[in-house]
GROMACS .gro file of C-alpha atoms in nm:
model
  238
    1MET     CA    1   5.675   0.128  -6.106
    2ARG     CA    2   5.952   0.367  -6.045
    3ARG     CA    3   6.328   0.403  -6.117
    4ARG     CA    4   6.588   0.634  -5.965
    5THR     CA    5   6.958   0.711  -5.968
    6TRP     CA    6   7.162   1.006  -5.859
    7VAL     CA    7   7.505   1.107  -5.731
    8GLY     CA    8   7.551   1.362  -5.451
    9GLY     CA    9   7.204   1.408  -5.332
   10ILE     CA   10   7.259   1.335  -4.956
   11CYS     CA   11   7.544   1.610  -4.949
   12GLU     CA   12   7.342   1.850  -5.138
   13ALA     CA   13   7.047   1.819  -4.917
   14LEU     CA   14   7.265   1.889  -4.617
   15LYS     CA   15   7.430   2.173  -4.776
   16GLN     CA   16   7.076   2.324  -4.825
   17GLY     CA   17   7.016   2.296  -4.443
   18ALA     CA   18   6.849   1.963  -4.396
   19ASP     CA   19   6.861   1.809  -4.042
   20ILE     CA   20   6.724   1.477  -4.162
   21VAL     CA   21   6.767   1.338  -4.522
   22LEU     CA   22   6.492   1.091  -4.643
   23ARG     CA   23   6.601   0.889  -4.931
   24GLY     CA   24   6.490   0.580  -5.132
   25ARG     CA   25   6.727   0.299  -5.200
   26VAL     CA   26   7.090   0.420  -5.216
   27ALA     CA   27   7.426   0.222  -5.213
   28ASP     CA   28   7.501   0.110  -4.879
   29ALA     CA   29   7.794   0.340  -4.798
   30SER     CA   30   7.625   0.651  -4.955
   31PRO     CA   31   7.504   0.795  -4.630
   32THR     CA   32   7.842   0.772  -4.486
   33ILE     CA   33   8.006   0.918  -4.787
   34GLY     CA   34   7.740   1.209  -4.793
   35ILE     CA   35   7.776   1.306  -4.434
   36ALA     CA   36   8.145   1.310  -4.435
   37ALA     CA   37   8.190   1.513  -4.756
   38TYR     CA   38   7.944   1.768  -4.636
   39HIS     CA   39   8.105   1.792  -4.291
   40TYR     CA   40   8.461   1.820  -4.442
   41GLY     CA   41   8.370   2.016  -4.756
   42TRP     CA   42   8.516   1.763  -5.000
   43ILE     CA   43   8.444   1.814  -5.341
   44ARG     CA   44   8.350   1.547  -5.625
   45THR     CA   45   8.722   1.497  -5.712
   46SER     CA   46   8.847   1.444  -5.356
   47TYR     CA   47   8.891   1.077  -5.448
   48GLU     CA   48   9.138   0.985  -5.167
   49GLU     CA   49   8.888   1.125  -4.899
   50LEU     CA   50   8.568   0.984  -5.072
   51ALA     CA   51   8.715   0.637  -5.078
   52GLY     CA   52   8.814   0.646  -4.726
   53ALA     CA   53   8.451   0.738  -4.648
   54PHE     CA   54   8.320   0.475  -4.886
   55VAL     CA   55   8.522   0.196  -4.720
   56ALA     CA   56   8.404   0.329  -4.374
   57GLY     CA   57   8.057   0.299  -4.486
   58HIS     CA   58   8.130  -0.060  -4.606
   59PHE     CA   59   8.245  -0.147  -4.264
   60ILE     CA   60   7.922  -0.034  -4.092
   61GLU     CA   61   7.669  -0.112  -4.373
   62CYS     CA   62   7.557  -0.435  -4.224
   63SER     CA   63   7.495  -0.302  -3.886
   64THR     CA   64   7.640  -0.538  -3.605
   65TYR     CA   65   7.819  -0.765  -3.850
   66VAL     CA   66   8.160  -0.556  -3.792
   67THR     CA   67   8.100  -0.612  -3.407
   68GLY     CA   68   8.069  -0.969  -3.436
   69GLY     CA   69   7.726  -1.049  -3.560
   70ASN     CA   70   7.832  -1.264  -3.848
   71PHE     CA   71   8.182  -1.339  -3.745
   72SER     CA   72   8.334  -1.668  -3.794
   73GLY     CA   73   8.498  -1.642  -3.445
   74PHE     CA   74   8.163  -1.595  -3.290
   75LYS     CA   75   8.238  -1.845  -3.017
   76SER     CA   76   8.485  -1.589  -2.865
   77LEU     CA   77   8.224  -1.305  -2.855
   78PRO     CA   78   8.188  -1.155  -2.510
   79GLY     CA   79   7.817  -1.116  -2.377
   80LYS     CA   80   7.502  -1.209  -2.563
   81VAL     CA   81   7.457  -1.220  -2.940
   82THR     CA   82   7.126  -1.044  -2.882
   83ASN     CA   83   7.277  -0.738  -2.728
   84LEU     CA   84   7.567  -0.650  -2.975
   85GLY     CA   85   7.666  -0.281  -3.002
   86PHE     CA   86   7.602  -0.090  -3.300
   87PRO     CA   87   7.920   0.012  -3.484
   88ILE     CA   88   8.051   0.377  -3.486
   89ILE     CA   89   8.288   0.545  -3.752
   90GLU     CA   90   8.510   0.828  -3.620
   91MET     CA   91   8.608   0.987  -3.969
   92ALA     CA   92   8.900   1.208  -4.011
   93SER     CA   93   8.930   1.490  -4.271
   94ASN     CA   94   9.207   1.294  -4.473
   95GLY     CA   95   8.985   0.964  -4.519
   96HIS     CA   96   9.143   0.775  -4.239
   97PHE     CA   97   8.889   0.641  -3.983
   98ILE     CA   98   8.847   0.459  -3.652
   99VAL     CA   99   8.587   0.171  -3.617
  100THR     CA  100   8.438   0.133  -3.282
  101LYS     CA  101   8.096   0.055  -3.101
  102GLN     CA  102   7.841   0.157  -2.871
  103GLU     CA  103   7.946   0.160  -2.505
  104GLY     CA  104   7.750  -0.053  -2.259
  105ARG     CA  105   7.668  -0.311  -2.537
  106ASP     CA  106   7.819  -0.662  -2.612
  107GLY     CA  107   8.027  -0.776  -2.906
  108MET     CA  108   8.394  -0.657  -3.011
  109VAL     CA  109   8.553  -0.454  -3.249
  110THR     CA  110   8.892  -0.631  -3.367
  111VAL     CA  111   9.128  -0.640  -3.652
  112ASP     CA  112   8.963  -0.984  -3.735
  113THR     CA  113   8.604  -0.858  -3.726
  114CYS     CA  114   8.690  -0.572  -3.941
  115LYS     CA  115   8.882  -0.795  -4.195
  116ALA     CA  116   8.586  -1.026  -4.219
  117GLN     CA  117   8.324  -0.746  -4.277
  118LEU     CA  118   8.582  -0.568  -4.548
  119LEU     CA  119   8.620  -0.892  -4.744
  120TYR     CA  120   8.281  -1.018  -4.761
  121GLU     CA  121   8.181  -0.879  -5.098
  122ILE     CA  122   8.523  -0.775  -5.230
  123GLN     CA  123   8.635  -0.943  -5.572
  124GLY     CA  124   8.961  -0.773  -5.614
  125PRO     CA  125   9.186  -0.472  -5.512
  126LEU     CA  126   8.936  -0.239  -5.667
  127TYR     CA  127   8.604  -0.171  -5.504
  128TYR     CA  128   8.348   0.031  -5.721
  129ASN     CA  129   8.090   0.283  -5.627
  130SER     CA  130   7.901   0.556  -5.799
  131ASP     CA  131   8.104   0.824  -5.621
  132VAL     CA  132   8.459   0.687  -5.630
  133VAL     CA  133   8.662   0.367  -5.674
  134ALA     CA  134   8.853   0.261  -5.376
  135ARG     CA  135   9.182   0.092  -5.422
  136LEU     CA  136   9.243  -0.168  -5.139
  137ASP     CA  137   9.580  -0.315  -5.194
  138GLY     CA  138   9.747  -0.066  -4.970
  139ILE     CA  139   9.482  -0.071  -4.680
  140GLU     CA  140   9.627  -0.112  -4.326
  141ILE     CA  141   9.397  -0.228  -4.031
  142ARG     CA  142   9.558  -0.193  -3.678
  143GLN     CA  143   9.414  -0.220  -3.327
  144HIS     CA  144   9.396   0.100  -3.167
  145GLY     CA  145   9.282   0.031  -2.830
  146LYS     CA  146   8.984  -0.174  -2.684
  147ASP     CA  147   8.705  -0.202  -2.938
  148ARG     CA  148   8.887   0.053  -3.164
  149VAL     CA  149   9.051  -0.029  -3.506
  150LEU     CA  150   9.245   0.232  -3.707
  151VAL     CA  151   9.201   0.206  -4.095
  152THR     CA  152   9.446   0.393  -4.325
  153GLY     CA  153   9.627   0.349  -4.669
  154ILE     CA  154   9.310   0.339  -4.877
  155LYS     CA  155   9.357   0.526  -5.233
  156GLY     CA  156   9.085   0.676  -5.439
  157ILE     CA  157   9.012   0.672  -5.822
  158LYS     CA  158   8.769   0.858  -6.020
  159PRO     CA  159   8.432   0.662  -6.039
  160PRO     CA  160   8.334   0.457  -6.344
  161PRO     CA  161   8.124   0.616  -6.627
  162THR     CA  162   7.811   0.400  -6.544
  163THR     CA  163   7.603   0.342  -6.234
  164LYS     CA  164   7.319   0.105  -6.139
  165VAL     CA  165   6.960   0.225  -6.166
  166GLY     CA  166   6.716   0.106  -5.889
  167ILE     CA  167   6.373  -0.011  -6.020
  168THR     CA  168   6.082  -0.091  -5.789
  169ALA     CA  169   5.733  -0.201  -5.840
  170LYS     CA  170   5.443  -0.287  -5.600
  171GLY     CA  171   5.433  -0.657  -5.539
  172GLY     CA  172   5.307  -0.907  -5.294
  173TYR     CA  173   5.338  -0.936  -4.901
  174GLN     CA  174   5.582  -1.244  -4.874
  175ALA     CA  175   5.922  -1.153  -4.755
  176GLU     CA  176   6.241  -1.355  -4.738
  177GLY     CA  177   6.611  -1.293  -4.634
  178HIS     CA  178   6.935  -1.474  -4.693
  179TYR     CA  179   7.231  -1.503  -4.469
  180PHE     CA  180   7.520  -1.683  -4.618
  181LEU     CA  181   7.706  -1.865  -4.348
  182VAL     CA  182   8.085  -1.960  -4.401
  183GLY     CA  183   8.364  -2.111  -4.179
  184LEU     CA  184   8.346  -2.367  -3.915
  185ASP     CA  185   8.042  -2.464  -3.680
  186ILE     CA  186   7.776  -2.395  -3.939
  187GLU     CA  187   7.491  -2.533  -3.746
  188GLU     CA  188   7.583  -2.338  -3.432
  189LYS     CA  189   7.628  -2.027  -3.614
  190ALA     CA  190   7.284  -2.072  -3.801
  191ASP     CA  191   7.136  -2.118  -3.453
  192MET     CA  192   7.295  -1.795  -3.345
  193VAL     CA  193   7.174  -1.588  -3.643
  194GLU     CA  194   6.818  -1.736  -3.596
  195THR     CA  195   6.812  -1.621  -3.241
  196GLN     CA  196   6.928  -1.276  -3.330
  197VAL     CA  197   6.651  -1.233  -3.596
  198ARG     CA  198   6.374  -1.381  -3.390
  199HIS     CA  199   6.472  -1.150  -3.082
  200LEU     CA  200   6.445  -0.845  -3.328
  201LEU     CA  201   6.092  -0.943  -3.478
  202ASP     CA  202   5.760  -0.954  -3.325
  203GLU     CA  203   5.644  -1.305  -3.434
  204SER     CA  204   5.274  -1.227  -3.340
  205LYS     CA  205   5.259  -0.989  -3.632
  206PHE     CA  206   5.334  -1.292  -3.898
  207LEU     CA  207   5.116  -1.572  -4.011
  208CYS     CA  208   5.425  -1.784  -4.074
  209LEU     CA  209   5.804  -1.719  -3.960
  210LYS     CA  210   6.016  -2.020  -4.063
  211PHE     CA  211   6.409  -2.065  -4.093
  212ARG     CA  212   6.576  -2.312  -4.326
  213THR     CA  213   6.957  -2.390  -4.386
  214ASN     CA  214   7.027  -2.494  -4.741
  215GLY     CA  215   7.357  -2.633  -4.858
  216ARG     CA  216   7.686  -2.711  -4.683
  217CYS     CA  217   8.047  -2.621  -4.725
  218PRO     CA  218   8.333  -2.866  -4.640
  219GLU     CA  219   8.497  -2.794  -4.316
  220ASP     CA  220   8.862  -2.675  -4.335
  221PRO     CA  221   8.902  -2.738  -4.720
  222ARG     CA  222   9.246  -2.759  -4.860
  223SER     CA  223   9.182  -2.500  -5.125
  224GLN     CA  224   8.942  -2.234  -5.237
  225CYS     CA  225   8.835  -2.440  -5.527
  226ARG     CA  226   8.673  -2.704  -5.293
  227TYR     CA  227   8.508  -2.413  -5.102
  228ARG     CA  228   8.231  -2.321  -5.351
  229ARG     CA  229   7.906  -2.314  -5.174
  230PRO     CA  230   7.838  -2.141  -4.853
  231SER     CA  231   7.536  -2.245  -4.628
  232ASN     CA  232   7.224  -2.033  -4.689
  233LEU     CA  233   7.019  -1.964  -4.396
  234ARG     CA  234   6.685  -1.850  -4.541
  235PRO     CA  235   6.432  -1.701  -4.311
  236GLY     CA  236   6.089  -1.649  -4.460
  237ALA     CA  237   5.784  -1.466  -4.331
  238GLN     CA  238   5.409  -1.408  -4.437
   0.00000   0.00000   0.00000
């Protein structure tokens, strides 16, 4: 069993001359924060800038989700769902940034795909991280050209006094994942996500690879109170 927690390790490794930083489990946005802080020389109290990098990392932490991979408007995606472009962040020194994607790949980057990714795990105007707290009530998201979205207006507050500790232990060899599907056309969306996952995995390496959708939310509910349970697409592998 091992446990680990640290703050600032990625930036410090780059300062010491590392070309590649190998790390264990870190917060999803930490690589983006660390690289930006190193590149622009931000310090621990550069809260506005760190908050921008934190949210930028949040936009791209789920890979192709922000380019349409889990978008409720997936029927409007151009091209193939198995050929989506990976997202790219163009970070400015003041914490503003542009979200774009690989050229020559399918998918799209729009205000709507970015808003969907921003809000998927946000529970209020304050978004917490070990490095900084991002205040989101003034955020502005604007289309800045084809597959280019400009994000500004993020404010930064000093980080909370506590942080999570990652604890791991050697276990078995069964794996499962969970995709929480929301919005309309759940059956078709589940098929789309399953197609993406099967395309990425070599099924010959597994004894068993199954997909199962559990639960269902009402279509077009009149209020959030009725929209309590998303559909859970559960891939399991052995």
